[in-house]
Amino acid sequence: MILPIVKYGNPVLRQKGANISKVTPEIEQLVADMLETMHDANGVGLAAQQIGKALQLAVIDIPTDSERPSRLWLDGKEADVQSIMPLVLINPKVEITKKKEIDGEGCLSFPGIGGDISRGYRVTVEYQDLEMKKCKFEAGGLLGRAVQHEVDHLNGVLFIDKMSKEEREAQKDKIEAIRLAAE
Ligand SMILES: [Zn+2]
Protein backbone atom coordinates (compact mmCIF):
# COMPACT_ATOMS: atom_id res chain seq x y z
CA MET A 1 0.00 0.00 0.00
CA ILE A 2 1.29 3.45 -0.90
CA LEU A 3 1.42 5.59 2.24
CA PRO A 4 1.28 9.39 2.41
CA ILE A 5 4.77 10.88 2.82
CA VAL A 6 5.11 13.21 5.80
CA LYS A 7 6.35 16.66 4.83
CA TYR A 8 8.61 19.10 6.65
CA GLY A 9 6.74 20.80 9.48
CA ASN A 10 5.29 17.58 10.88
CA PRO A 11 6.93 17.08 14.31
CA VAL A 12 7.47 13.33 13.73
CA LEU A 13 10.39 14.24 11.43
CA ARG A 14 12.24 15.63 14.46
CA GLN A 15 11.67 12.55 16.60
CA LYS A 16 14.41 10.05 17.27
CA GLY A 17 13.25 6.58 16.24
CA ALA A 18 12.64 3.90 18.85
CA ASN A 19 14.74 0.74 18.59
CA ILE A 20 13.03 -2.28 17.10
CA SER A 21 13.40 -5.38 19.28
CA LYS A 22 11.32 -7.78 17.19
CA VAL A 23 10.15 -7.94 13.58
CA THR A 24 6.40 -8.38 13.97
CA PRO A 25 3.99 -8.94 11.06
CA GLU A 26 3.14 -5.22 11.42
CA ILE A 27 6.80 -4.27 10.87
CA GLU A 28 6.99 -6.62 7.86
CA GLN A 29 3.93 -4.95 6.38
CA LEU A 30 5.36 -1.51 7.14
CA VAL A 31 8.60 -2.39 5.31
CA ALA A 32 6.64 -3.62 2.26
CA ASP A 33 4.56 -0.43 2.28
CA MET A 34 7.65 1.77 2.70
CA LEU A 35 9.34 0.12 -0.30
CA GLU A 36 6.20 0.56 -2.40
CA THR A 37 5.85 4.20 -1.29
CA MET A 38 9.51 4.97 -2.01
CA HIS A 39 9.42 3.35 -5.46
CA ASP A 40 6.20 5.17 -6.31
CA ALA A 41 7.83 8.50 -5.38
CA ASN A 42 11.02 7.65 -7.34
CA GLY A 43 13.10 7.96 -4.18
CA VAL A 44 16.26 6.02 -3.33
CA GLY A 45 15.62 6.02 0.41
CA LEU A 46 12.81 6.40 2.94
CA ALA A 47 12.89 6.54 6.73
CA ALA A 48 10.04 5.41 9.01
CA GLN A 49 9.62 9.00 10.24
CA GLN A 50 8.66 9.95 6.68
CA ILE A 51 5.54 7.79 6.87
CA GLY A 52 4.79 9.01 10.38
CA LYS A 53 6.45 6.34 12.55
CA ALA A 54 9.38 7.23 14.78
CA LEU A 55 11.27 3.92 14.53
CA GLN A 56 14.86 2.86 13.81
CA LEU A 57 13.87 1.64 10.36
CA ALA A 58 14.76 2.80 6.85
CA VAL A 59 14.68 1.37 3.35
CA ILE A 60 17.05 2.11 0.46
CA ASP A 61 16.95 1.00 -3.16
CA ILE A 62 19.56 2.28 -5.60
CA PRO A 63 18.23 1.70 -9.13
CA THR A 64 20.36 -0.33 -11.54
CA ASP A 65 20.28 2.57 -14.03
CA SER A 66 21.35 5.22 -11.52
CA GLU A 67 23.56 7.85 -13.15
CA ARG A 68 25.37 8.44 -9.88
CA PRO A 69 27.84 5.71 -8.98
CA SER A 70 27.69 3.75 -5.73
CA ARG A 71 30.32 1.57 -4.11
CA LEU A 72 29.93 -1.27 -1.66
CA TRP A 73 32.33 -3.38 0.39
CA LEU A 74 31.32 -6.57 2.20
CA ASP A 75 33.96 -7.99 4.56
CA GLY A 76 36.45 -5.52 3.09
CA LYS A 77 35.91 -6.80 -0.46
CA GLU A 78 34.27 -4.68 -3.12
CA ALA A 79 30.86 -6.12 -3.99
CA ASP A 80 27.98 -5.54 -6.39
CA VAL A 81 25.69 -2.85 -4.98
CA GLN A 82 22.64 -4.63 -6.42
CA SER A 83 23.46 -7.75 -4.38
CA ILE A 84 22.04 -6.05 -1.25
CA MET A 85 19.14 -4.14 -2.87
CA PRO A 86 16.52 -3.39 -1.73
CA LEU A 87 18.05 -2.70 1.63
CA VAL A 88 16.11 -2.76 4.91
CA LEU A 89 18.05 -1.14 7.74
CA ILE A 90 16.84 -1.93 11.26
CA ASN A 91 18.56 -0.20 14.22
CA PRO A 92 21.45 1.09 12.06
CA LYS A 93 24.60 2.62 13.53
CA VAL A 94 27.09 4.43 11.33
CA GLU A 95 30.74 5.29 11.40
CA ILE A 96 31.59 8.09 8.99
CA THR A 97 35.03 8.97 7.63
CA LYS A 98 36.50 12.37 8.45
CA LYS A 99 37.12 12.85 4.76
CA LYS A 100 34.09 14.56 3.24
CA GLU A 101 32.51 14.81 -0.18
CA ILE A 102 29.98 17.39 -1.37
CA ASP A 103 27.16 16.40 -3.70
CA GLY A 104 23.56 17.28 -4.48
CA GLU A 105 20.72 15.90 -2.38
CA GLY A 106 16.97 16.07 -2.16
CA CYS A 107 14.42 14.63 0.24
CA LEU A 108 10.88 13.30 -0.29
CA SER A 109 9.74 15.34 2.73
CA PHE A 110 10.93 18.55 1.00
CA PRO A 111 9.39 18.50 -2.49
CA GLY A 112 11.19 20.82 -4.89
CA ILE A 113 14.09 21.58 -2.51
CA GLY A 114 17.66 20.59 -3.25
CA GLY A 115 21.11 21.40 -2.05
CA ASP A 116 24.78 20.47 -1.93
CA ILE A 117 25.45 18.56 1.26
CA SER A 118 28.78 17.54 2.74
CA ARG A 119 28.81 13.88 3.78
CA GLY A 120 31.44 11.37 4.79
CA TYR A 121 33.36 9.98 1.83
CA ARG A 122 32.76 6.47 3.18
CA VAL A 123 30.36 5.10 5.76
CA THR A 124 30.37 1.84 7.66
CA VAL A 125 26.94 0.73 8.79
CA GLU A 126 25.99 -1.96 11.28
CA TYR A 127 22.33 -2.91 11.31
CA GLN A 128 19.88 -5.74 11.58
CA ASP A 129 17.97 -7.21 8.67
CA LEU A 130 14.36 -8.48 8.58
CA GLU A 131 15.50 -11.70 10.30
CA MET A 132 17.13 -9.50 12.98
CA LYS A 133 20.50 -10.85 11.81
CA LYS A 134 23.41 -8.48 12.45
CA CYS A 135 24.85 -7.20 9.18
CA LYS A 136 27.59 -4.77 8.23
CA PHE A 137 28.85 -3.07 5.08
CA GLU A 138 30.90 -0.14 3.93
CA ALA A 139 29.60 2.19 1.23
CA GLY A 140 30.54 5.22 -0.83
CA GLY A 141 29.05 7.30 -3.61
CA LEU A 142 25.26 7.52 -3.82
CA LEU A 143 24.69 4.51 -1.54
CA GLY A 144 26.99 5.96 1.13
CA ARG A 145 25.19 9.28 0.88
CA ALA A 146 21.73 7.64 1.05
CA VAL A 147 22.72 5.67 4.17
CA GLN A 148 23.92 8.85 5.92
CA HIS A 149 20.80 10.79 4.88
CA GLU A 150 18.42 8.03 6.12
CA VAL A 151 20.26 7.43 9.40
CA ASP A 152 20.06 11.18 10.04
CA HIS A 153 16.26 10.93 9.61
CA LEU A 154 16.14 8.16 12.24
CA ASN A 155 17.76 10.61 14.65
CA GLY A 156 15.48 13.53 13.76
CA VAL A 157 18.14 15.26 11.65
CA LEU A 158 17.11 16.72 8.29
CA PHE A 159 19.21 17.59 5.24
CA ILE A 160 18.37 21.30 5.51
CA ASP A 161 20.26 21.25 8.84
CA LYS A 162 23.41 20.45 6.85
CA MET A 163 22.78 22.80 3.94
CA SER A 164 24.94 25.88 3.56
CA LYS A 165 23.42 29.06 5.00
CA GLU A 166 23.34 30.60 1.52
CA GLU A 167 21.52 27.67 -0.08
CA ARG A 168 19.02 27.45 2.75
CA GLU A 169 18.45 31.21 2.66
CA ALA A 170 17.87 31.13 -1.12
CA GLN A 171 15.11 28.48 -0.67
CA LYS A 172 13.71 29.93 2.55
CA ASP A 173 10.28 30.82 1.11
CA LYS A 174 9.82 27.42 -0.53
CA ILE A 175 10.83 25.65 2.70
CA GLU A 176 8.45 27.83 4.71
CA ALA A 177 5.61 27.07 2.29
CA ILE A 178 6.11 23.31 2.83
CA ARG A 179 6.16 23.82 6.62
CA LEU A 180 2.96 25.88 6.57
CA ALA A 181 1.14 23.35 4.36
CA ALA A 182 2.01 20.60 6.88
CA GLU A 183 0.32 22.44 9.77
ZN1 LIG B 1 15.04 12.59 3.40
mmCIF file of N, CA, C and O in Angstrom, residues 18-110:
data_model
loop_
_atom_site.group_PDB
_atom_site.id
_atom_site.type_symbol
_atom_site.label_atom_id
_atom_site.label_comp_id
_atom_site.label_asym_id
_atom_site.label_seq_id
_atom_site.Cartn_x
_atom_site.Cartn_y
_atom_site.Cartn_z
ATOM 1 N N ALA A 18 12.491 4.900 17.795
ATOM 2 C CA ALA A 18 12.645 3.898 18.849
ATOM 3 C C ALA A 18 13.288 2.650 18.253
ATOM 4 O O ALA A 18 13.025 2.292 17.097
ATOM 5 N N ASN A 19 14.128 1.985 19.044
ATOM 6 C CA ASN A 19 14.739 0.739 18.589
ATOM 7 C C ASN A 19 13.672 -0.317 18.350
ATOM 8 O O ASN A 19 12.659 -0.349 19.041
ATOM 9 N N ILE A 20 13.942 -1.174 17.395
ATOM 10 C CA ILE A 20 13.027 -2.283 17.100
ATOM 11 C C ILE A 20 13.625 -3.534 17.730
ATOM 12 O O ILE A 20 14.780 -3.886 17.453
ATOM 13 N N SER A 21 12.854 -4.206 18.600
ATOM 14 C CA SER A 21 13.399 -5.384 19.283
ATOM 15 C C SER A 21 12.936 -6.674 18.621
ATOM 16 O O SER A 21 13.532 -7.727 18.809
ATOM 17 N N LYS A 22 11.863 -6.575 17.808
ATOM 18 C CA LYS A 22 11.316 -7.782 17.188
ATOM 19 C C LYS A 22 10.641 -7.399 15.867
ATOM 20 O O LYS A 22 9.962 -6.370 15.805
ATOM 21 N N VAL A 23 10.844 -8.198 14.847
ATOM 22 C CA VAL A 23 10.152 -7.940 13.580
ATOM 23 C C VAL A 23 8.789 -8.645 13.621
ATOM 24 O O VAL A 23 8.688 -9.847 13.448
ATOM 25 N N THR A 24 7.771 -7.868 13.906
ATOM 26 C CA THR A 24 6.402 -8.380 13.975
ATOM 27 C C THR A 24 5.800 -8.371 12.564
ATOM 28 O O THR A 24 6.346 -7.727 11.658
ATOM 29 N N PRO A 25 4.656 -9.032 12.372
ATOM 30 C CA PRO A 25 3.988 -8.945 11.060
ATOM 31 C C PRO A 25 3.671 -7.491 10.684
ATOM 32 O O PRO A 25 3.702 -7.142 9.499
ATOM 33 N N GLU A 26 3.408 -6.654 11.693
ATOM 34 C CA GLU A 26 3.140 -5.221 11.422
ATOM 35 C C GLU A 26 4.378 -4.544 10.840
ATOM 36 O O GLU A 26 4.274 -3.740 9.914
ATOM 37 N N ILE A 27 5.553 -4.853 11.387
ATOM 38 C CA ILE A 27 6.802 -4.272 10.868
ATOM 39 C C ILE A 27 7.051 -4.773 9.443
ATOM 40 O O ILE A 27 7.425 -4.007 8.556
ATOM 41 N N GLU A 28 6.808 -6.058 9.211
ATOM 42 C CA GLU A 28 6.993 -6.620 7.865
ATOM 43 C C GLU A 28 6.102 -5.903 6.857
ATOM 44 O O GLU A 28 6.539 -5.571 5.753
ATOM 45 N N GLN A 29 4.867 -5.653 7.259
ATOM 46 C CA GLN A 29 3.927 -4.947 6.376
ATOM 47 C C GLN A 29 4.385 -3.511 6.149
ATOM 48 O O GLN A 29 4.332 -2.986 5.030
ATOM 49 N N LEU A 30 4.872 -2.882 7.217
ATOM 50 C CA LEU A 30 5.363 -1.506 7.136
ATOM 51 C C LEU A 30 6.533 -1.404 6.144
ATOM 52 O O LEU A 30 6.586 -0.496 5.315
ATOM 53 N N VAL A 31 7.442 -2.371 6.218
ATOM 54 C CA VAL A 31 8.598 -2.394 5.310
ATOM 55 C C VAL A 31 8.117 -2.529 3.861
ATOM 56 O O VAL A 31 8.575 -1.796 2.972
ATOM 57 N N ALA A 32 7.170 -3.434 3.621
ATOM 58 C CA ALA A 32 6.641 -3.621 2.264
ATOM 59 C C ALA A 32 5.985 -2.330 1.770
ATOM 60 O O ALA A 32 6.192 -1.913 0.624
ATOM 61 N N ASP A 33 5.234 -1.681 2.651
ATOM 62 C CA ASP A 33 4.563 -0.428 2.279
ATOM 63 C C ASP A 33 5.574 0.699 2.058
ATOM 64 O O ASP A 33 5.402 1.529 1.157
ATOM 65 N N MET A 34 6.625 0.726 2.866
ATOM 66 C CA MET A 34 7.655 1.774 2.695
ATOM 67 C C MET A 34 8.377 1.609 1.365
ATOM 68 O O MET A 34 8.659 2.591 0.676
ATOM 69 N N LEU A 35 8.675 0.353 0.992
ATOM 70 C CA LEU A 35 9.342 0.115 -0.297
ATOM 71 C C LEU A 35 8.435 0.556 -1.447
ATOM 72 O O LEU A 35 8.880 1.230 -2.379
ATOM 73 N N GLU A 36 7.159 0.199 -1.348
ATOM 74 C CA GLU A 36 6.204 0.561 -2.399
ATOM 75 C C GLU A 36 6.061 2.088 -2.488
ATOM 76 O O GLU A 36 6.046 2.661 -3.589
ATOM 77 N N THR A 37 5.995 2.739 -1.337
ATOM 78 C CA THR A 37 5.847 4.197 -1.288
ATOM 79 C C THR A 37 7.077 4.894 -1.876
ATOM 80 O O THR A 37 6.954 5.835 -2.667
ATOM 81 N N MET A 38 8.263 4.387 -1.506
ATOM 82 C CA MET A 38 9.515 4.969 -2.011
ATOM 83 C C MET A 38 9.636 4.800 -3.524
ATOM 84 O O MET A 38 9.987 5.740 -4.234
ATOM 85 N N HIS A 39 9.331 3.595 -4.012
ATOM 86 C CA HIS A 39 9.420 3.355 -5.460
ATOM 87 C C HIS A 39 8.428 4.236 -6.213
ATOM 88 O O HIS A 39 8.767 4.813 -7.243
ATOM 89 N N ASP A 40 7.227 4.355 -5.669
ATOM 90 C CA ASP A 40 6.196 5.171 -6.310
ATOM 91 C C ASP A 40 6.634 6.636 -6.412
ATOM 92 O O ASP A 40 6.311 7.327 -7.375
ATOM 93 N N ALA A 41 7.388 7.102 -5.411
ATOM 94 C CA ALA A 41 7.828 8.500 -5.385
ATOM 95 C C ALA A 41 9.179 8.695 -6.080
ATOM 96 O O ALA A 41 9.753 9.796 -6.041
ATOM 97 N N ASN A 42 9.704 7.622 -6.682
ATOM 98 C CA ASN A 42 11.019 7.650 -7.336
ATOM 99 C C ASN A 42 12.139 8.087 -6.402
ATOM 100 O O ASN A 42 13.071 8.787 -6.808
ATOM 101 N N GLY A 43 12.044 7.667 -5.149
ATOM 102 C CA GLY A 43 13.100 7.964 -4.180
ATOM 103 C C GLY A 43 14.081 6.817 -4.075
ATOM 104 O O GLY A 43 13.768 5.693 -4.483
ATOM 105 N N VAL A 44 15.268 7.096 -3.544
ATOM 106 C CA VAL A 44 16.256 6.024 -3.332
ATOM 107 C C VAL A 44 16.317 5.609 -1.866
ATOM 108 O O VAL A 44 16.974 4.628 -1.522
ATOM 109 N N GLY A 45 15.632 6.369 -1.006
ATOM 110 C CA GLY A 45 15.619 6.015 0.409
ATOM 111 C C GLY A 45 14.398 6.586 1.096
ATOM 112 O O GLY A 45 13.833 7.587 0.639
ATOM 113 N N LEU A 46 13.967 5.916 2.174
ATOM 114 C CA LEU A 46 12.814 6.396 2.942
ATOM 115 C C LEU A 46 12.978 5.930 4.389
ATOM 116 O O LEU A 46 13.262 4.758 4.643
ATOM 117 N N ALA A 47 12.791 6.862 5.303
ATOM 118 C CA ALA A 47 12.887 6.542 6.733
ATOM 119 C C ALA A 47 11.484 6.424 7.317
ATOM 120 O O ALA A 47 10.537 7.043 6.818
ATOM 121 N N ALA A 48 11.358 5.637 8.390
ATOM 122 C CA ALA A 48 10.038 5.409 9.010
ATOM 123 C C ALA A 48 9.378 6.735 9.421
ATOM 124 O O ALA A 48 8.160 6.882 9.297
ATOM 125 N N GLN A 49 10.173 7.693 9.870
ATOM 126 C CA GLN A 49 9.617 9.002 10.244
ATOM 127 C C GLN A 49 8.844 9.627 9.084
ATOM 128 O O GLN A 49 7.902 10.383 9.294
ATOM 129 N N GLN A 50 9.279 9.331 7.861
ATOM 130 C CA GLN A 50 8.660 9.948 6.682
ATOM 131 C C GLN A 50 7.283 9.368 6.347
ATOM 132 O O GLN A 50 6.580 9.911 5.503
ATOM 133 N N ILE A 51 6.933 8.278 7.011
ATOM 134 C CA ILE A 51 5.544 7.786 6.869
ATOM 135 C C ILE A 51 4.857 7.869 8.239
ATOM 136 O O ILE A 51 3.852 7.216 8.473
ATOM 137 N N GLY A 52 5.448 8.680 9.113
ATOM 138 C CA GLY A 52 4.790 9.010 10.376
ATOM 139 C C GLY A 52 5.081 8.115 11.557
ATOM 140 O O GLY A 52 4.395 8.186 12.568
ATOM 141 N N LYS A 53 6.115 7.241 11.436
ATOM 142 C CA LYS A 53 6.450 6.335 12.552
ATOM 143 C C LYS A 53 7.874 6.602 13.006
ATOM 144 O O LYS A 53 8.810 6.447 12.213
ATOM 145 N N ALA A 54 8.036 6.977 14.253
ATOM 146 C CA ALA A 54 9.385 7.231 14.779
ATOM 147 C C ALA A 54 10.004 5.909 15.239
ATOM 148 O O ALA A 54 9.905 5.505 16.389
ATOM 149 N N LEU A 55 10.633 5.227 14.276
ATOM 150 C CA LEU A 55 11.269 3.922 14.525
ATOM 151 C C LEU A 55 12.659 3.915 13.912
ATOM 152 O O LEU A 55 12.927 4.675 12.976
ATOM 153 N N GLN A 56 13.529 3.024 14.406
ATOM 154 C CA GLN A 56 14.861 2.863 13.810
ATOM 155 C C GLN A 56 14.731 1.919 12.607
ATOM 156 O O GLN A 56 15.145 0.754 12.660
ATOM 157 N N LEU A 57 14.154 2.449 11.546
ATOM 158 C CA LEU A 57 13.867 1.640 10.359
ATOM 159 C C LEU A 57 13.914 2.511 9.107
ATOM 160 O O LEU A 57 13.265 3.559 9.047
ATOM 161 N N ALA A 58 14.705 2.082 8.126
ATOM 162 C CA ALA A 58 14.762 2.802 6.849
ATOM 163 C C ALA A 58 14.925 1.796 5.716
ATOM 164 O O ALA A 58 15.437 0.692 5.918
ATOM 165 N N VAL A 59 14.476 2.191 4.539
ATOM 166 C CA VAL A 59 14.678 1.365 3.346
ATOM 167 C C VAL A 59 15.463 2.185 2.312
ATOM 168 O O VAL A 59 15.345 3.417 2.268
ATOM 169 N N ILE A 60 16.258 1.479 1.530
ATOM 170 C CA ILE A 60 17.046 2.111 0.461
ATOM 171 C C ILE A 60 16.977 1.196 -0.757
ATOM 172 O O ILE A 60 17.041 -0.033 -0.622
ATOM 173 N N ASP A 61 16.848 1.787 -1.930
ATOM 174 C CA ASP A 61 16.952 0.995 -3.158
ATOM 175 C C ASP A 61 17.591 1.864 -4.226
ATOM 176 O O ASP A 61 16.982 2.818 -4.713
ATOM 177 N N ILE A 62 18.843 1.548 -4.552
ATOM 178 C CA ILE A 62 19.558 2.281 -5.596
ATOM 179 C C ILE A 62 19.214 1.613 -6.923
ATOM 180 O O ILE A 62 19.474 0.420 -7.091
ATOM 181 N N PRO A 63 18.602 2.348 -7.866
ATOM 182 C CA PRO A 63 18.228 1.699 -9.131
ATOM 183 C C PRO A 63 19.446 1.259 -9.941
ATOM 184 O O PRO A 63 20.520 1.870 -9.846
ATOM 185 N N THR A 64 19.260 0.206 -10.722
ATOM 186 C CA THR A 64 20.363 -0.327 -11.542
ATOM 187 C C THR A 64 20.838 0.710 -12.559
ATOM 188 O O THR A 64 21.991 0.719 -12.939
ATOM 189 N N ASP A 65 19.911 1.589 -12.992
ATOM 190 C CA ASP A 65 20.284 2.567 -14.030
ATOM 191 C C ASP A 65 20.665 3.934 -13.436
ATOM 192 O O ASP A 65 20.662 4.935 -14.143
ATOM 193 N N SER A 66 20.994 3.956 -12.155
ATOM 194 C CA SER A 66 21.355 5.217 -11.522
ATOM 195 C C SER A 66 22.558 5.851 -12.213
ATOM 196 O O SER A 66 23.549 5.177 -12.502
ATOM 197 N N GLU A 67 22.449 7.153 -12.484
ATOM 198 C CA GLU A 67 23.555 7.850 -13.151
ATOM 199 C C GLU A 67 24.678 8.161 -12.167
ATOM 200 O O GLU A 67 25.798 8.438 -12.569
ATOM 201 N N ARG A 68 24.349 8.135 -10.890
ATOM 202 C CA ARG A 68 25.367 8.442 -9.881
ATOM 203 C C ARG A 68 25.928 7.144 -9.322
ATOM 204 O O ARG A 68 25.183 6.288 -8.857
ATOM 205 N N PRO A 69 27.241 6.986 -9.395
ATOM 206 C CA PRO A 69 27.840 5.712 -8.979
ATOM 207 C C PRO A 69 27.759 5.471 -7.470
ATOM 208 O O PRO A 69 27.762 6.397 -6.672
ATOM 209 N N SER A 70 27.665 4.200 -7.118
ATOM 210 C CA SER A 70 27.688 3.751 -5.726
ATOM 211 C C SER A 70 28.792 2.725 -5.576
ATOM 212 O O SER A 70 29.130 2.024 -6.536
ATOM 213 N N ARG A 71 29.342 2.628 -4.366
ATOM 214 C CA ARG A 71 30.322 1.567 -4.110
ATOM 215 C C ARG A 71 29.952 0.853 -2.824
ATOM 216 O O ARG A 71 29.390 1.447 -1.906
ATOM 217 N N LEU A 72 30.277 -0.427 -2.800
ATOM 218 C CA LEU A 72 29.927 -1.274 -1.656
ATOM 219 C C LEU A 72 31.076 -2.228 -1.348
ATOM 220 O O LEU A 72 31.683 -2.780 -2.266
ATOM 221 N N TRP A 73 31.357 -2.382 -0.054
ATOM 222 C CA TRP A 73 32.333 -3.376 0.390
ATOM 223 C C TRP A 73 31.670 -4.265 1.435
ATOM 224 O O TRP A 73 31.065 -3.772 2.389
ATOM 225 N N LEU A 74 31.802 -5.588 1.217
ATOM 226 C CA LEU A 74 31.319 -6.566 2.197
ATOM 227 C C LEU A 74 32.544 -7.331 2.691
ATOM 228 O O LEU A 74 33.310 -7.844 1.860
ATOM 229 N N ASP A 75 32.763 -7.365 3.977
ATOM 230 C CA ASP A 75 33.962 -7.993 4.559
ATOM 231 C C ASP A 75 35.248 -7.451 3.919
ATOM 232 O O ASP A 75 36.165 -8.208 3.635
ATOM 233 N N GLY A 76 35.248 -6.152 3.646
ATOM 234 C CA GLY A 76 36.445 -5.524 3.091
ATOM 235 C C GLY A 76 36.644 -5.731 1.597
ATOM 236 O O GLY A 76 37.584 -5.206 1.012
ATOM 237 N N LYS A 77 35.779 -6.536 0.984
ATOM 238 C CA LYS A 77 35.906 -6.802 -0.460
ATOM 239 C C LYS A 77 34.833 -6.059 -1.239
ATOM 240 O O LYS A 77 33.659 -6.078 -0.858
ATOM 241 N N GLU A 78 35.248 -5.426 -2.340
ATOM 242 C CA GLU A 78 34.272 -4.675 -3.120
ATOM 243 C C GLU A 78 33.219 -5.649 -3.680
ATOM 244 O O GLU A 78 33.535 -6.737 -4.138
ATOM 245 N N ALA A 79 31.961 -5.231 -3.590
ATOM 246 C CA ALA A 79 30.856 -6.115 -3.990
ATOM 247 C C ALA A 79 29.872 -5.347 -4.863
ATOM 248 O O ALA A 79 29.884 -4.112 -4.922
ATOM 249 N N ASP A 80 29.002 -6.113 -5.520
ATOM 250 C CA ASP A 80 27.981 -5.544 -6.390
ATOM 251 C C ASP A 80 26.891 -4.898 -5.524
ATOM 252 O O ASP A 80 26.290 -5.563 -4.677
ATOM 253 N N VAL A 81 26.681 -3.600 -5.752
ATOM 254 C CA VAL A 81 25.687 -2.846 -4.981
ATOM 255 C C VAL A 81 24.321 -3.525 -5.055
ATOM 256 O O VAL A 81 23.589 -3.621 -4.067
ATOM 257 N N GLN A 82 23.966 -4.023 -6.241
ATOM 258 C CA GLN A 82 22.641 -4.626 -6.419
ATOM 259 C C GLN A 82 22.454 -5.895 -5.591
ATOM 260 O O GLN A 82 21.318 -6.309 -5.337
ATOM 261 N N SER A 83 23.571 -6.501 -5.153
ATOM 262 C CA SER A 83 23.457 -7.746 -4.383
ATOM 263 C C SER A 83 22.772 -7.531 -3.042
ATOM 264 O O SER A 83 22.293 -8.497 -2.441
ATOM 265 N N ILE A 84 22.710 -6.278 -2.541
ATOM 266 C CA ILE A 84 22.035 -6.054 -1.248
ATOM 267 C C ILE A 84 20.782 -5.180 -1.393
ATOM 268 O O ILE A 84 20.225 -4.717 -0.403
ATOM 269 N N MET A 85 20.341 -4.958 -2.638
ATOM 270 C CA MET A 85 19.136 -4.143 -2.866
ATOM 271 C C MET A 85 17.894 -5.015 -3.000
ATOM 272 O O MET A 85 17.997 -6.084 -3.587
ATOM 273 N N PRO A 86 16.705 -4.573 -2.563
ATOM 274 C CA PRO A 86 16.518 -3.387 -1.735
ATOM 275 C C PRO A 86 17.006 -3.648 -0.310
ATOM 276 O O PRO A 86 16.983 -4.780 0.162
ATOM 277 N N LEU A 87 17.417 -2.614 0.329
ATOM 278 C CA LEU A 87 18.053 -2.699 1.631
ATOM 279 C C LEU A 87 17.054 -2.283 2.714
ATOM 280 O O LEU A 87 16.401 -1.250 2.591
ATOM 281 N N VAL A 88 16.950 -3.101 3.751
ATOM 282 C CA VAL A 88 16.113 -2.757 4.908
ATOM 283 C C VAL A 88 17.050 -2.612 6.099
ATOM 284 O O VAL A 88 17.731 -3.565 6.475
ATOM 285 N N LEU A 89 17.136 -1.408 6.621
ATOM 286 C CA LEU A 89 18.052 -1.143 7.739
ATOM 287 C C LEU A 89 17.246 -1.032 9.027
ATOM 288 O O LEU A 89 16.426 -0.116 9.179
ATOM 289 N N ILE A 90 17.491 -1.958 9.950
ATOM 290 C CA ILE A 90 16.838 -1.925 11.259
ATOM 291 C C ILE A 90 17.915 -1.599 12.292
ATOM 292 O O ILE A 90 18.993 -2.203 12.282
ATOM 293 N N ASN A 91 17.643 -0.643 13.152
ATOM 294 C CA ASN A 91 18.562 -0.197 14.215
ATOM 295 C C ASN A 91 19.976 0.107 13.695
ATOM 296 O O ASN A 91 20.959 -0.369 14.265
ATOM 297 N N PRO A 92 20.112 0.867 12.611
ATOM 298 C CA PRO A 92 21.455 1.089 12.056
ATOM 299 C C PRO A 92 22.312 2.045 12.897
ATOM 300 O O PRO A 92 21.791 2.963 13.525
ATOM 301 N N LYS A 93 23.615 1.741 12.880
ATOM 302 C CA LYS A 93 24.604 2.615 13.530
ATOM 303 C C LYS A 93 25.688 2.873 12.490
ATOM 304 O O LYS A 93 26.135 1.931 11.829
ATOM 305 N N VAL A 94 26.100 4.125 12.358
ATOM 306 C CA VAL A 94 27.089 4.427 11.329
ATOM 307 C C VAL A 94 28.394 4.966 11.894
ATOM 308 O O VAL A 94 28.412 5.589 12.949
ATOM 309 N N GLU A 95 29.446 4.683 11.146
ATOM 310 C CA GLU A 95 30.741 5.290 11.398
ATOM 311 C C GLU A 95 31.114 5.982 10.097
ATOM 312 O O GLU A 95 31.120 5.351 9.035
ATOM 313 N N ILE A 96 31.390 7.285 10.193
ATOM 314 C CA ILE A 96 31.587 8.093 8.993
ATOM 315 C C ILE A 96 33.029 8.593 8.948
ATOM 316 O O ILE A 96 33.567 9.025 9.963
ATOM 317 N N THR A 97 33.639 8.516 7.762
ATOM 318 C CA THR A 97 35.028 8.970 7.634
ATOM 319 C C THR A 97 35.118 10.485 7.827
ATOM 320 O O THR A 97 34.163 11.217 7.539
ATOM 321 N N LYS A 98 36.275 10.924 8.294
ATOM 322 C CA LYS A 98 36.497 12.369 8.453
ATOM 323 C C LYS A 98 36.539 13.042 7.089
ATOM 324 O O LYS A 98 36.134 14.185 6.942
ATOM 325 N N LYS A 99 37.053 12.303 6.118
ATOM 326 C CA LYS A 99 37.123 12.845 4.757
ATOM 327 C C LYS A 99 35.700 13.052 4.232
ATOM 328 O O LYS A 99 34.862 12.145 4.342
ATOM 329 N N LYS A 100 35.446 14.236 3.693
ATOM 330 C CA LYS A 100 34.089 14.563 3.237
ATOM 331 C C LYS A 100 34.018 14.678 1.721
ATOM 332 O O LYS A 100 35.035 14.828 1.034
ATOM 333 N N GLU A 101 32.781 14.684 1.250
ATOM 334 C CA GLU A 101 32.514 14.807 -0.181
ATOM 335 C C GLU A 101 31.208 15.606 -0.313
ATOM 336 O O GLU A 101 30.249 15.320 0.408
ATOM 337 N N ILE A 102 31.199 16.575 -1.202
ATOM 338 C CA ILE A 102 29.981 17.389 -1.373
ATOM 339 C C ILE A 102 29.255 16.948 -2.642
ATOM 340 O O ILE A 102 29.886 16.775 -3.688
ATOM 341 N N ASP A 103 27.951 16.752 -2.527
ATOM 342 C CA ASP A 103 27.156 16.396 -3.704
ATOM 343 C C ASP A 103 25.714 16.835 -3.482
ATOM 344 O O ASP A 103 25.326 17.148 -2.352
ATOM 345 N N GLY A 104 24.949 16.839 -4.549
ATOM 346 C CA GLY A 104 23.557 17.278 -4.482
ATOM 347 C C GLY A 104 22.666 16.253 -3.788
ATOM 348 O O GLY A 104 22.887 15.056 -3.890
ATOM 349 N N GLU A 105 21.670 16.764 -3.086
ATOM 350 C CA GLU A 105 20.715 15.899 -2.380
ATOM 351 C C GLU A 105 19.325 16.500 -2.418
ATOM 352 O O GLU A 105 19.174 17.725 -2.459
ATOM 353 N N GLY A 106 18.344 15.639 -2.353
ATOM 354 C CA GLY A 106 16.967 16.067 -2.164
ATOM 355 C C GLY A 106 16.358 15.186 -1.099
ATOM 356 O O GLY A 106 17.031 14.312 -0.557
ATOM 357 N N CYS A 107 15.083 15.417 -0.802
ATOM 358 C CA CYS A 107 14.416 14.630 0.236
ATOM 359 C C CYS A 107 12.920 14.605 -0.065
ATOM 360 O O CYS A 107 12.341 15.645 -0.388
ATOM 361 N N LEU A 108 12.306 13.430 0.031
ATOM 362 C CA LEU A 108 10.877 13.301 -0.291
ATOM 363 C C LEU A 108 9.996 14.116 0.654
ATOM 364 O O LEU A 108 8.859 14.429 0.306
ATOM 365 N N SER A 109 10.514 14.506 1.804
ATOM 366 C CA SER A 109 9.737 15.337 2.733
ATOM 367 C C SER A 109 9.881 16.831 2.436
ATOM 368 O O SER A 109 9.274 17.661 3.120
ATOM 369 N N PHE A 110 10.702 17.153 1.419
ATOM 370 C CA PHE A 110 10.926 18.545 0.998
ATOM 371 C C PHE A 110 10.775 18.651 -0.516
ATOM 372 O O PHE A 110 11.757 18.856 -1.232
#
